[in-house]
Coordinates of C-alpha atoms in Angstrom, one line a residue:
Chain Y
M426 CA -13.7 23.1 -13.4
T427 CA -10.1 24.0 -14.3
A428 CA -9.0 27.4 -13.0
P429 CA -7.9 29.8 -15.8
L430 CA -4.2 29.5 -16.5
R431 CA -1.7 32.4 -16.2
P432 CA -1.7 34.1 -19.6
D433 CA 1.9 33.3 -20.3
L434 CA 1.4 29.6 -19.4
A435 CA -1.7 29.6 -21.5
R436 CA 0.4 30.7 -24.5
I437 CA 3.0 28.0 -23.8
A438 CA 0.2 25.4 -23.5
G439 CA -1.0 26.6 -26.9
W440 CA 2.3 25.6 -28.4
I441 CA 2.1 22.1 -27.1
A442 CA 0.6 19.3 -29.1
A443 CA -1.9 16.9 -27.5
G444 CA -0.6 13.6 -26.3
S445 CA 3.0 14.7 -26.2
R446 CA 5.6 14.2 -23.5
V447 CA 6.7 17.4 -21.7
L448 CA 9.5 18.2 -19.3
D449 CA 8.8 21.3 -17.3
L450 CA 11.9 22.8 -15.7
G451 CA 11.4 25.0 -12.7
C452 CA 7.7 23.8 -12.8
A453 CA 6.8 25.5 -9.5
D454 CA 3.5 23.9 -8.2
G455 CA 2.9 22.1 -11.5
E456 CA 0.1 24.3 -12.8
L457 CA 1.1 24.0 -16.4
L458 CA 1.6 20.2 -16.4
A459 CA -1.7 19.7 -14.5
H460 CA -3.4 21.8 -17.2
L461 CA -1.8 20.0 -20.0
R462 CA -2.7 16.6 -18.5
E463 CA -6.3 17.6 -18.2
T464 CA -6.8 19.4 -21.5
K465 CA -4.3 17.6 -23.8
Q466 CA -3.5 14.2 -22.2
V467 CA 0.1 15.3 -22.0
S468 CA 2.4 13.2 -19.8
G469 CA 5.8 14.1 -18.4
Y470 CA 7.6 15.4 -15.4
G471 CA 8.3 18.6 -13.6
V472 CA 11.6 19.5 -12.1
E473 CA 11.6 21.8 -9.1
I474 CA 14.1 22.7 -6.4
D475 CA 11.7 24.3 -3.9
M476 CA 9.9 22.0 -1.5
A477 CA 6.7 24.1 -1.5
G478 CA 6.6 23.7 -5.3
V479 CA 7.3 19.9 -5.0
I480 CA 4.4 19.6 -2.5
G481 CA 2.2 21.6 -4.8
C482 CA 3.0 19.3 -7.7
V483 CA 2.3 16.2 -5.6
S484 CA -1.1 17.5 -4.5
R485 CA -2.0 18.1 -8.1
G486 CA -0.9 14.6 -9.0
V487 CA 1.9 15.9 -11.2
N488 CA 5.1 13.9 -11.4
V489 CA 7.9 16.0 -10.0
I490 CA 11.6 15.4 -9.5
Q491 CA 13.2 17.6 -6.9
R492 CA 16.5 18.8 -8.3
D493 CA 18.7 21.8 -8.8
L494 CA 18.6 22.6 -12.5
E495 CA 22.2 23.9 -12.2
S496 CA 23.3 20.3 -12.0
G497 CA 21.8 19.7 -15.5
L498 CA 19.4 17.2 -16.8
A499 CA 21.6 14.1 -16.4
G500 CA 19.3 11.1 -16.1
F501 CA 16.9 12.4 -18.7
E502 CA 17.5 10.5 -21.8
A503 CA 18.5 12.3 -25.0
G504 CA 15.4 13.0 -27.2
S505 CA 13.0 11.6 -24.6
F506 CA 10.6 14.6 -24.6
D507 CA 8.6 16.3 -27.2
Y508 CA 8.9 19.6 -25.4
V509 CA 11.2 21.0 -22.7
V510 CA 9.8 24.1 -21.0
L511 CA 11.8 26.6 -18.9
S512 CA 9.5 29.2 -17.7
L513 CA 10.7 32.4 -16.0
T514 CA 13.8 30.6 -14.6
I515 CA 16.6 31.1 -17.0
Q516 CA 17.3 34.6 -15.8
S517 CA 18.2 33.3 -12.3
M518 CA 20.4 30.5 -13.4
K519 CA 24.2 30.5 -13.3
N520 CA 24.9 28.3 -16.2
V521 CA 22.6 29.5 -18.9
E522 CA 24.5 28.0 -21.8
A523 CA 24.5 24.5 -20.2
I524 CA 20.8 24.5 -19.7
I525 CA 20.1 25.5 -23.3
D526 CA 22.3 22.6 -24.5
E527 CA 20.6 20.2 -22.1
M528 CA 17.2 21.3 -23.3
L529 CA 18.3 20.7 -26.9
R530 CA 19.6 17.3 -25.9
V531 CA 16.6 15.9 -24.1
G532 CA 13.8 17.5 -26.1
R533 CA 12.7 18.0 -29.6
T534 CA 11.4 21.5 -28.9
G535 CA 12.5 24.0 -26.3
I536 CA 10.3 26.7 -24.9
V537 CA 11.8 29.4 -22.8
T538 CA 10.2 32.4 -21.2
F539 CA 12.1 35.3 -19.6
P540 CA 11.7 38.9 -18.7
N541 CA 12.6 41.1 -21.6
F542 CA 15.3 43.5 -20.5
G543 CA 14.7 45.5 -23.7
Y544 CA 11.2 46.5 -22.5
W545 CA 11.0 50.3 -22.8
E546 CA 10.3 50.9 -19.1
N547 CA 13.4 49.0 -18.2
R548 CA 15.4 51.1 -20.7
W549 CA 13.8 54.3 -19.4
Q550 CA 14.6 53.6 -15.8
L551 CA 18.2 52.9 -16.7
L552 CA 18.3 56.1 -18.7
K553 CA 17.1 57.9 -15.5
G554 CA 20.1 56.3 -13.7
G555 CA 18.4 53.5 -11.7
M556 CA 18.2 49.7 -12.1
P557 CA 14.8 48.7 -13.6
V558 CA 12.0 47.5 -11.5
S559 CA 9.0 46.3 -13.5
E560 CA 6.2 43.8 -13.7
T561 CA 8.5 41.0 -14.8
I562 CA 11.5 42.1 -12.8
P563 CA 9.9 43.0 -9.5
Y564 CA 13.1 43.1 -7.5
Q565 CA 15.6 45.7 -6.3
W566 CA 19.2 45.3 -7.5
Y567 CA 20.3 44.1 -4.0
N568 CA 17.7 41.4 -3.5
T569 CA 17.1 40.1 -7.0
P570 CA 17.6 36.4 -7.8
N571 CA 18.1 37.4 -11.4
I572 CA 21.7 37.3 -12.5
H573 CA 21.4 36.9 -16.3
L574 CA 19.0 39.4 -17.7
C575 CA 18.8 39.7 -21.5
T576 CA 16.8 41.3 -24.3
L577 CA 14.8 39.5 -26.9
N578 CA 17.7 40.1 -29.4
D579 CA 20.3 38.8 -27.0
F580 CA 18.4 35.6 -26.5
D581 CA 18.0 35.0 -30.2
E582 CA 21.7 35.3 -30.7
L583 CA 22.4 32.8 -27.9
L584 CA 20.1 30.2 -29.4
T585 CA 21.7 30.7 -32.8
R586 CA 25.1 30.2 -31.3
H587 CA 24.0 26.9 -29.7
G588 CA 22.7 25.5 -33.0
A589 CA 19.0 26.2 -32.4
R590 CA 16.5 27.8 -34.7
I591 CA 13.6 29.8 -33.3
N592 CA 10.3 28.7 -34.8
S593 CA 8.0 30.9 -32.7
Q594 CA 8.3 34.0 -30.6
I595 CA 5.7 35.8 -28.6
V596 CA 6.1 38.9 -26.5
M597 CA 3.6 39.9 -23.9
H598 CA 2.9 42.7 -21.5
K599 CA 0.3 42.5 -18.7
G600 CA -1.0 39.2 -20.0
R601 CA -1.6 40.5 -23.5
R602 CA 0.3 39.8 -26.7
I603 CA 2.4 42.6 -28.2
T604 CA 3.0 42.5 -31.9
F605 CA 4.2 46.1 -32.5
L606 CA 7.9 46.7 -31.6
P607 CA 8.1 43.6 -29.5
N608 CA 11.6 44.1 -28.1
L609 CA 10.6 47.6 -26.9
L610 CA 7.0 47.1 -25.8
G611 CA 6.9 43.6 -24.4
S612 CA 8.1 42.9 -20.8
L613 CA 7.8 39.1 -21.1
A614 CA 9.3 37.0 -23.9
L615 CA 8.3 33.5 -25.0
V616 CA 10.5 31.7 -27.4
R617 CA 10.0 28.2 -29.0
F618 CA 13.0 26.7 -30.7
E619 CA 14.4 23.5 -32.1
S620 CA 17.8 22.1 -32.6
L621 CA 19.0 22.6 -36.2
A622 CA 20.8 19.3 -36.0
K623 CA 17.6 17.4 -35.2
T624 CA 15.1 19.3 -37.3
A625 CA 16.9 18.9 -40.6
P626 CA 16.4 15.2 -41.4
T627 CA 12.9 14.8 -40.0
A628 CA 10.2 16.6 -42.0
A629 CA 7.6 14.0 -41.1
E630 CA 5.3 16.4 -39.3
Chain Z
M1175 CA -5.5 9.5 29.5
N1176 CA -7.3 11.9 27.2
H1177 CA -8.4 10.4 24.0
D1178 CA -6.3 11.8 21.1
P1179 CA -8.6 12.3 18.1
H1180 CA -5.7 11.7 15.8
S1181 CA -4.8 8.3 17.3
V1182 CA -6.2 5.0 16.1
G1183 CA -6.6 4.4 19.9
I1184 CA -6.4 1.0 21.5
V1185 CA -5.6 -1.8 19.0
S1186 CA -5.2 -5.5 19.1
P1187 CA -2.9 -7.7 17.0
Q1188 CA -4.4 -10.4 14.9
C1189 CA -3.0 -13.7 13.7
A1190 CA -3.4 -15.4 10.4
E1191 CA -2.5 -19.1 10.2
F1192 CA -1.6 -20.6 6.8
D1193 CA -1.5 -24.4 6.5
E1194 CA -0.3 -24.5 2.9
P1195 CA 3.5 -24.5 2.4
L1196 CA 5.3 -21.4 1.4
P1197 CA 8.2 -22.0 -1.1
L1198 CA 11.1 -19.7 -0.4
Q1199 CA 13.7 -18.2 -2.7
S1200 CA 16.4 -20.2 -1.1
G1201 CA 14.8 -23.4 -2.3
A1202 CA 13.6 -24.3 1.2
S1203 CA 9.9 -24.2 2.1
L1204 CA 8.0 -23.4 5.2
P1205 CA 5.4 -26.2 5.7
S1206 CA 3.0 -23.8 7.4
Y1207 CA 3.3 -20.4 8.9
R1208 CA 1.6 -17.6 10.8
L1209 CA 1.6 -13.9 10.3
M1210 CA 0.8 -11.3 13.0
Y1211 CA -0.9 -8.2 11.7
E1212 CA -2.9 -5.2 12.8
T1213 CA -5.5 -3.2 10.9
Y1214 CA -6.8 0.3 11.4
G1215 CA -9.7 2.0 9.6
T1216 CA -12.4 0.2 7.5
L1217 CA -12.1 -1.6 4.2
N1218 CA -14.5 0.1 1.9
A1219 CA -17.2 -1.7 -0.2
D1220 CA -15.1 -2.0 -3.3
R1221 CA -12.0 -2.9 -1.3
S1222 CA -10.0 -0.2 -2.9
N1223 CA -8.7 1.8 0.1
A1224 CA -6.2 -0.7 1.6
V1225 CA -2.7 0.5 2.4
L1226 CA 0.1 -1.9 3.3
I1227 CA 2.8 -0.7 5.7
C1228 CA 6.0 -2.7 5.3
H1229 CA 8.3 -2.7 8.3
A1230 CA 12.0 -2.0 8.5
L1231 CA 14.8 -4.1 10.1
S1232 CA 13.5 -4.1 13.7
G1233 CA 9.8 -3.3 13.0
N1234 CA 6.7 -5.3 13.4
H1235 CA 3.0 -5.2 12.8
H1236 CA 2.2 -2.7 15.5
V1237 CA 2.3 0.4 13.4
A1238 CA -0.1 2.8 15.2
G1239 CA -2.1 3.2 18.4
R1240 CA -1.5 1.4 21.7
H1241 CA -2.2 -2.1 22.9
H1242 CA -3.6 -0.9 26.2
A1243 CA -4.3 2.5 27.8
D1244 CA -1.0 2.8 29.8
D1245 CA 1.2 1.6 26.9
K1246 CA 4.3 3.7 27.2
Y1247 CA 4.9 3.8 23.4
P1248 CA 2.5 3.7 20.5
G1249 CA 3.1 1.8 17.3
W1250 CA 6.3 2.6 15.5
W1251 CA 4.8 4.8 12.9
D1252 CA 2.1 6.4 15.0
T1253 CA 3.2 9.9 13.8
M1254 CA 2.2 9.1 10.3
I1255 CA -0.9 6.9 10.7
G1256 CA -4.3 7.8 12.3
P1257 CA -7.4 9.9 11.7
G1258 CA -6.4 13.1 10.0
K1259 CA -2.7 12.1 9.7
P1260 CA -1.0 11.6 6.3
I1261 CA -2.0 7.9 6.2
D1262 CA -5.5 8.8 7.2
T1263 CA -7.3 6.0 8.8
S1264 CA -10.6 7.7 8.4
R1265 CA -10.1 7.2 4.7
F1266 CA -7.7 4.2 4.4
F1267 CA -7.8 0.7 5.7
V1268 CA -4.2 0.3 7.0
V1269 CA -2.5 -3.1 7.4
G1270 CA 0.7 -3.6 9.3
I1271 CA 2.3 -7.1 9.1
N1272 CA 5.2 -8.7 11.0
N1273 CA 7.4 -10.4 8.5
L1274 CA 8.3 -14.0 8.4
G1275 CA 11.4 -14.6 10.5
G1276 CA 10.2 -11.9 12.9
C1277 CA 10.2 -12.1 16.6
H1278 CA 6.9 -10.5 17.3
G1279 CA 4.5 -13.5 16.7
S1280 CA 5.0 -14.3 13.1
T1281 CA 6.7 -17.6 12.3
G1282 CA 10.4 -17.2 12.9
P1283 CA 13.4 -18.7 14.6
M1284 CA 11.7 -18.6 18.0
S1285 CA 8.7 -20.5 16.7
L1286 CA 8.4 -24.3 17.2
N1287 CA 9.5 -26.3 14.2
P1288 CA 6.6 -28.7 13.5
A1289 CA 9.1 -31.4 12.5
T1290 CA 11.0 -31.4 15.8
G1291 CA 8.7 -29.7 18.3
K1292 CA 11.6 -27.5 19.3
P1293 CA 12.3 -23.9 18.3
W1294 CA 13.5 -23.5 14.7
G1295 CA 16.7 -21.6 15.8
A1296 CA 19.5 -22.1 13.4
A1297 CA 17.3 -24.3 11.2
F1298 CA 15.0 -21.5 10.3
P1299 CA 15.4 -20.9 6.6
V1300 CA 16.8 -17.7 5.3
V1301 CA 14.1 -15.5 3.9
V1302 CA 14.4 -12.7 1.4
V1303 CA 12.4 -9.6 0.6
N1304 CA 10.5 -11.4 -2.2
D1305 CA 9.5 -14.2 0.3
W1306 CA 8.0 -11.5 2.6
V1307 CA 6.1 -10.0 -0.3
H1308 CA 4.7 -13.4 -1.3
A1309 CA 3.6 -14.0 2.3
Q1310 CA 2.1 -10.5 2.5
A1311 CA 0.2 -11.3 -0.7
C1312 CA -1.3 -14.4 1.0
L1313 CA -2.6 -12.3 3.8
A1314 CA -3.9 -9.8 1.3
D1315 CA -5.8 -12.6 -0.4
R1316 CA -7.3 -13.6 3.0
L1317 CA -8.3 -10.1 3.8
G1318 CA -10.0 -9.8 0.3
I1319 CA -7.6 -7.2 -0.9
E1320 CA -6.9 -7.6 -4.6
K1321 CA -5.1 -4.4 -5.1
W1322 CA -3.4 -2.1 -2.6
A1323 CA -4.2 1.6 -2.9
A1324 CA -0.6 2.0 -1.7
V1325 CA 2.3 0.0 -0.4
I1326 CA 4.5 2.1 1.8
G1327 CA 7.8 1.5 3.6
G1328 CA 10.9 3.1 4.9
S1329 CA 14.4 1.6 4.6
L1330 CA 14.0 -2.2 4.3
G1331 CA 10.3 -1.5 4.2
G1332 CA 10.8 0.6 1.1
M1333 CA 12.6 -2.4 -0.5
Q1334 CA 9.5 -4.5 0.1
A1335 CA 7.3 -1.8 -1.4
L1336 CA 9.5 -1.7 -4.5
R1337 CA 9.5 -5.5 -4.7
W1338 CA 5.7 -5.6 -4.6
T1339 CA 5.5 -3.5 -7.8
V1340 CA 7.9 -6.0 -9.5
T1341 CA 6.4 -9.2 -8.2
F1342 CA 2.7 -8.2 -8.3
P1343 CA 2.5 -5.3 -10.8
Q1344 CA -1.3 -5.4 -10.9
R1345 CA -1.8 -5.4 -7.2
V1346 CA -0.2 -2.0 -6.4
R1347 CA -1.6 1.4 -7.3
H1348 CA 1.0 3.5 -5.6
C1349 CA 4.4 2.6 -4.2
L1350 CA 6.0 4.9 -1.6
T1351 CA 9.6 4.1 -0.9
I1352 CA 11.2 6.2 1.7
A1353 CA 14.9 6.5 2.8
S1354 CA 15.5 3.3 0.9
A1355 CA 17.7 2.0 -1.9
P1356 CA 17.4 -0.4 -4.9
K1357 CA 20.2 -2.5 -3.3
L1358 CA 22.8 -2.1 -0.6
T1359 CA 26.3 -0.8 -1.2
A1360 CA 29.4 -2.7 0.0
Q1361 CA 29.6 -0.2 2.9
N1362 CA 26.1 -1.1 4.0
I1363 CA 26.7 -4.8 3.7
A1364 CA 29.9 -4.2 5.7
F1365 CA 28.0 -2.6 8.5
N1366 CA 25.5 -5.5 8.6
D1367 CA 28.3 -8.0 8.7
V1368 CA 29.9 -6.3 11.7
A1369 CA 26.5 -6.4 13.4
R1370 CA 26.1 -10.1 12.6
T1371 CA 29.7 -10.9 13.7
A1372 CA 28.9 -9.3 17.1
I1373 CA 26.0 -11.7 17.4
L1374 CA 27.8 -14.8 16.1
A1375 CA 30.8 -14.1 18.4
D1376 CA 28.7 -13.9 21.5
P1377 CA 29.4 -17.0 23.7
D1378 CA 25.7 -17.3 24.4
F1379 CA 24.9 -17.7 20.7
H1380 CA 25.3 -21.5 20.6
G1381 CA 25.1 -21.7 16.8
G1382 CA 21.7 -20.0 16.8
D1383 CA 20.1 -22.7 19.1
Y1384 CA 20.5 -20.6 22.3
Y1385 CA 16.8 -21.1 23.1
Q1386 CA 17.4 -24.6 24.4
H1387 CA 20.2 -23.3 26.6
G1388 CA 17.9 -20.8 28.3
V1389 CA 20.2 -17.9 27.3
A1390 CA 20.3 -15.2 24.5
P1391 CA 23.3 -13.6 22.9
K1392 CA 22.3 -10.2 24.3
R1393 CA 25.8 -8.7 24.4
G1394 CA 26.2 -9.4 20.7
L1395 CA 22.8 -8.1 19.9
K1396 CA 23.4 -5.0 22.0
L1397 CA 26.6 -4.3 20.1
A1398 CA 24.9 -4.8 16.8
R1399 CA 22.2 -2.4 17.7
M1400 CA 24.6 0.2 19.0
L1401 CA 26.5 0.1 15.7
G1402 CA 23.2 0.2 13.7
H1403 CA 21.9 3.1 15.8
I1404 CA 24.9 5.3 15.1
T1405 CA 24.5 4.7 11.4
Y1406 CA 20.8 5.6 11.5
L1407 CA 21.5 9.1 13.0
S1408 CA 23.5 12.0 11.6
D1409 CA 26.6 13.5 13.1
E1410 CA 24.7 16.8 13.1
G1411 CA 21.7 15.3 14.9
L1412 CA 23.8 13.5 17.5
G1413 CA 26.0 16.6 18.0
G1414 CA 22.9 18.7 18.5
K1415 CA 21.5 16.3 21.0
F1416 CA 24.5 15.2 23.0
G1417 CA 27.6 17.1 21.8
R1418 CA 30.5 16.2 24.2
Q1419 CA 28.3 16.4 27.3
L1420 CA 29.6 14.4 30.2
K1421 CA 27.5 12.7 32.8
S1422 CA 29.6 14.0 35.6
D1423 CA 31.9 17.0 36.1
G1424 CA 35.2 15.8 34.8
Y1425 CA 37.0 13.0 32.9
Q1426 CA 37.1 9.7 34.8
F1427 CA 40.1 8.4 32.9
G1428 CA 38.4 5.0 32.5
Y1429 CA 36.2 2.9 30.2
G1430 CA 32.9 3.4 31.8
S1431 CA 30.2 5.4 30.2
E1432 CA 31.2 9.0 30.6
F1433 CA 29.8 10.9 27.7
E1434 CA 26.1 11.3 27.4
I1435 CA 26.2 9.7 24.0
E1436 CA 27.8 6.6 25.4
S1437 CA 25.1 6.1 28.0
Y1438 CA 22.4 6.8 25.5
L1439 CA 23.7 4.2 23.1
R1440 CA 24.3 1.6 25.8
Y1441 CA 20.8 2.2 27.1
Q1442 CA 19.3 1.8 23.6
G1443 CA 21.4 -1.3 23.0
D1444 CA 20.2 -2.9 26.2
R1445 CA 16.6 -2.1 25.7
F1446 CA 16.7 -3.5 22.2
A1447 CA 18.5 -6.7 23.3
D1448 CA 15.8 -7.3 25.9
V1449 CA 12.9 -7.2 23.3
F1450 CA 14.5 -8.4 20.1
D1451 CA 15.7 -11.8 18.9
A1452 CA 19.3 -12.2 17.7
N1453 CA 18.4 -14.8 15.0
T1454 CA 15.7 -12.4 13.7
Y1455 CA 18.4 -9.7 13.5
L1456 CA 20.6 -12.0 11.5
L1457 CA 17.8 -12.9 9.1
M1458 CA 16.6 -9.3 8.6
T1459 CA 20.1 -8.0 7.9
K1460 CA 20.7 -10.8 5.4
A1461 CA 17.5 -10.0 3.6
L1462 CA 18.7 -6.4 3.3
D1463 CA 22.0 -7.6 1.9
Y1464 CA 20.4 -10.0 -0.6
F1465 CA 17.9 -7.5 -1.9
D1466 CA 18.6 -6.7 -5.6
P1467 CA 15.5 -6.8 -7.9
A1468 CA 17.8 -6.1 -10.9
R1469 CA 19.7 -9.3 -10.3
H1470 CA 17.2 -11.4 -12.3
F1471 CA 17.2 -8.9 -15.1
G1472 CA 20.8 -8.9 -16.0
G1473 CA 21.6 -6.3 -13.4
S1474 CA 19.3 -3.8 -15.1
L1475 CA 17.0 -2.0 -12.6
P1476 CA 15.0 -0.3 -15.4
A1477 CA 14.4 -3.8 -16.9
A1478 CA 13.3 -5.1 -13.5
L1479 CA 10.8 -2.2 -13.2
A1480 CA 9.7 -2.3 -16.9
A1481 CA 6.5 -4.3 -16.1
T1482 CA 5.5 -2.3 -13.0
A1483 CA 2.2 -0.5 -13.2
A1484 CA 2.3 1.5 -10.0
K1485 CA 2.9 5.2 -9.5
F1486 CA 5.9 5.9 -7.4
L1487 CA 6.9 8.4 -4.7
V1488 CA 10.5 8.2 -3.7
V1489 CA 11.6 10.2 -0.7
A1490 CA 15.1 10.7 0.7
F1491 CA 16.5 12.8 3.5
T1492 CA 19.5 15.1 3.2
T1493 CA 21.5 13.8 6.3
D1494 CA 20.7 10.1 5.7
W1495 CA 24.1 8.6 5.0
R1496 CA 23.1 5.0 5.5
F1497 CA 20.6 5.2 2.7
S1498 CA 21.7 8.5 1.1
P1499 CA 19.7 10.5 -1.4
E1500 CA 22.1 9.3 -4.1
R1501 CA 20.7 5.8 -3.5
S1502 CA 17.1 6.9 -3.8
K1503 CA 18.1 8.7 -7.0
E1504 CA 19.2 5.4 -8.5
T1505 CA 15.6 4.1 -8.0
V1506 CA 14.3 7.4 -9.5
Q1507 CA 16.7 7.1 -12.4
A1508 CA 15.6 3.5 -13.2
L1509 CA 12.0 4.6 -13.1
L1510 CA 12.7 7.5 -15.4
D1511 CA 14.5 5.2 -17.8
A1512 CA 11.6 2.8 -17.7
K1513 CA 9.3 5.8 -18.4
K1514 CA 7.3 5.3 -15.2
S1515 CA 5.2 7.7 -13.2
V1516 CA 7.5 8.9 -10.4
S1517 CA 8.0 11.8 -8.1
Y1518 CA 11.1 12.4 -6.0
A1519 CA 11.5 14.6 -3.0
E1520 CA 14.6 15.2 -0.9
I1521 CA 13.7 16.4 2.6
E1522 CA 15.9 18.7 4.6
S1523 CA 16.3 17.0 8.0
V1524 CA 18.9 16.6 10.7
H1525 CA 17.7 13.2 11.7
G1526 CA 19.7 11.0 9.4
H1527 CA 18.2 7.7 8.3
D1528 CA 15.7 7.8 11.2
A1529 CA 14.1 10.9 9.6
F1530 CA 11.5 8.7 8.0
L1531 CA 10.1 8.1 11.5
M1532 CA 10.2 11.7 12.5
T1533 CA 7.8 14.6 11.8
D1534 CA 9.8 17.1 9.8
P1535 CA 7.1 19.5 8.5
S1536 CA 7.8 19.3 4.8
Y1537 CA 8.0 15.5 5.0
M1538 CA 4.6 15.3 6.7
Q1539 CA 3.1 17.8 4.2
L1540 CA 4.5 15.9 1.3
M1541 CA 3.1 12.6 2.5
D1542 CA -0.2 14.2 3.3
A1543 CA -0.4 15.8 -0.2
Y1544 CA 0.4 12.5 -1.9
L1545 CA -1.9 10.3 0.1
R1546 CA -4.8 12.7 -0.1
R1547 CA -4.5 12.4 -3.8
V1548 CA -4.4 8.6 -3.5
A1549 CA -7.5 8.6 -1.3
D1550 CA -9.3 10.7 -3.8
E1551 CA -8.3 8.5 -6.6
V1552 CA -9.6 5.3 -5.0
G1553 CA -12.8 7.0 -3.7
A1554 CA -11.9 6.5 -0.1

């Protein structure tokens, strides 16, 4: 009945516990939330700026708030979600640090996916003297919406600096998980993290 | 006239008489009353497909279709309602009601006061949004509708839709509040008061009992409408339509209507004053001013919405400055705080507040997508 989920979204879904509350930032047409609702009784909201995405969410019956993520997550109460997902959006955002802080504020667990700039083909194209164009960065330098590209290692460092601890990391390429030399061989990174401040006192789970 | 397959076609208003008194928020009570309404589509066997359309300030029960073949204008929301339209009458049973205090057949200041045998006039009690909702619920009972699939309204209509979810949480499945607000701002109340002052200052007003004098405060009502009309449109929209176009070649150096916008506004004002009742205008703007569901919950809108059980769609338009997107976001915020099911969309439009009556494509697509889902959900 349910259409198969995009492989990276399926991985994210695998990280999310049944019955939890999820905020999906840049949720597009609500595919992930609709899947989570149907398979895991997950509730929550999507946030999307693009009207076509908003209409897509509405036609799937997914709660969606039309908003520009650059303006932050004001209005979402601190700690009100079990998971906050930001999938393939962070690289096009102006204020990356603010959104990470906001994710840590409103959610217990953050999940971010982004194109891994450390992927070998990207490195190779740079070595050859051109800006990389690849599966996860399918734009030319002059028309790309991506303004903050990073490697797996860069992102880890940013999270650490913002008081978060990574508790899971998956790297993929062409829909398959890469376990060997992930920062070199994976074009798409999925990172799950928690705020150190919040995780320390609660060991209930 | 060719038959339009997306029109509900020729429709007739109906009238429901209620002999039991209706207690009002003000403490007054209407001994008996009547409500004018129209319906389109068919109520299904389990009575789950009924949709209530709440009207705005100057609206009425005539929501879609035409009263006779050569009717110049269709119902006020004909763009949205009909077979294959977003509020699809081949799936939904749609009900439009003229509110109490109205001037289109429902009991209002023009009706005869049974105690005196004369028109109510100034003696007609002030009604508030919650009174309308109670009266609408009485009509729903009579039509056998226990629970609406959706209650939908723009502007003042959106306030009624919101109020429905607070007053009768178990009777609303979906609430669509469009170009609306959880309460008016001081600026909005100010606009309303200027409109009312125009009416009250008209020498033909006679303290609201002008019916006996065979006159109507049309100049005041015209002014009120002209002011209102400006606030319902955007500068961008007006500029695009009229700019600084003159009716003749040069300036006349006088106070006649020279610019196209002037003659447009004056025409709209006159047309309105001919068909609308000044007392009703006073009542409806007062209902707008009083609306504040948070008031009985210590000023907390999330507390007011805590017991609601509906799913919400809140829609705002970018150029609406009378009910700006910021105001809709207050409703959304309260619903988020109360952990309710809510979606919010902000439609790009040049049409200002009136955009909720227009056909901006993303607006129509959004409404269509949402209501298709509702229809599926109720098995319509």
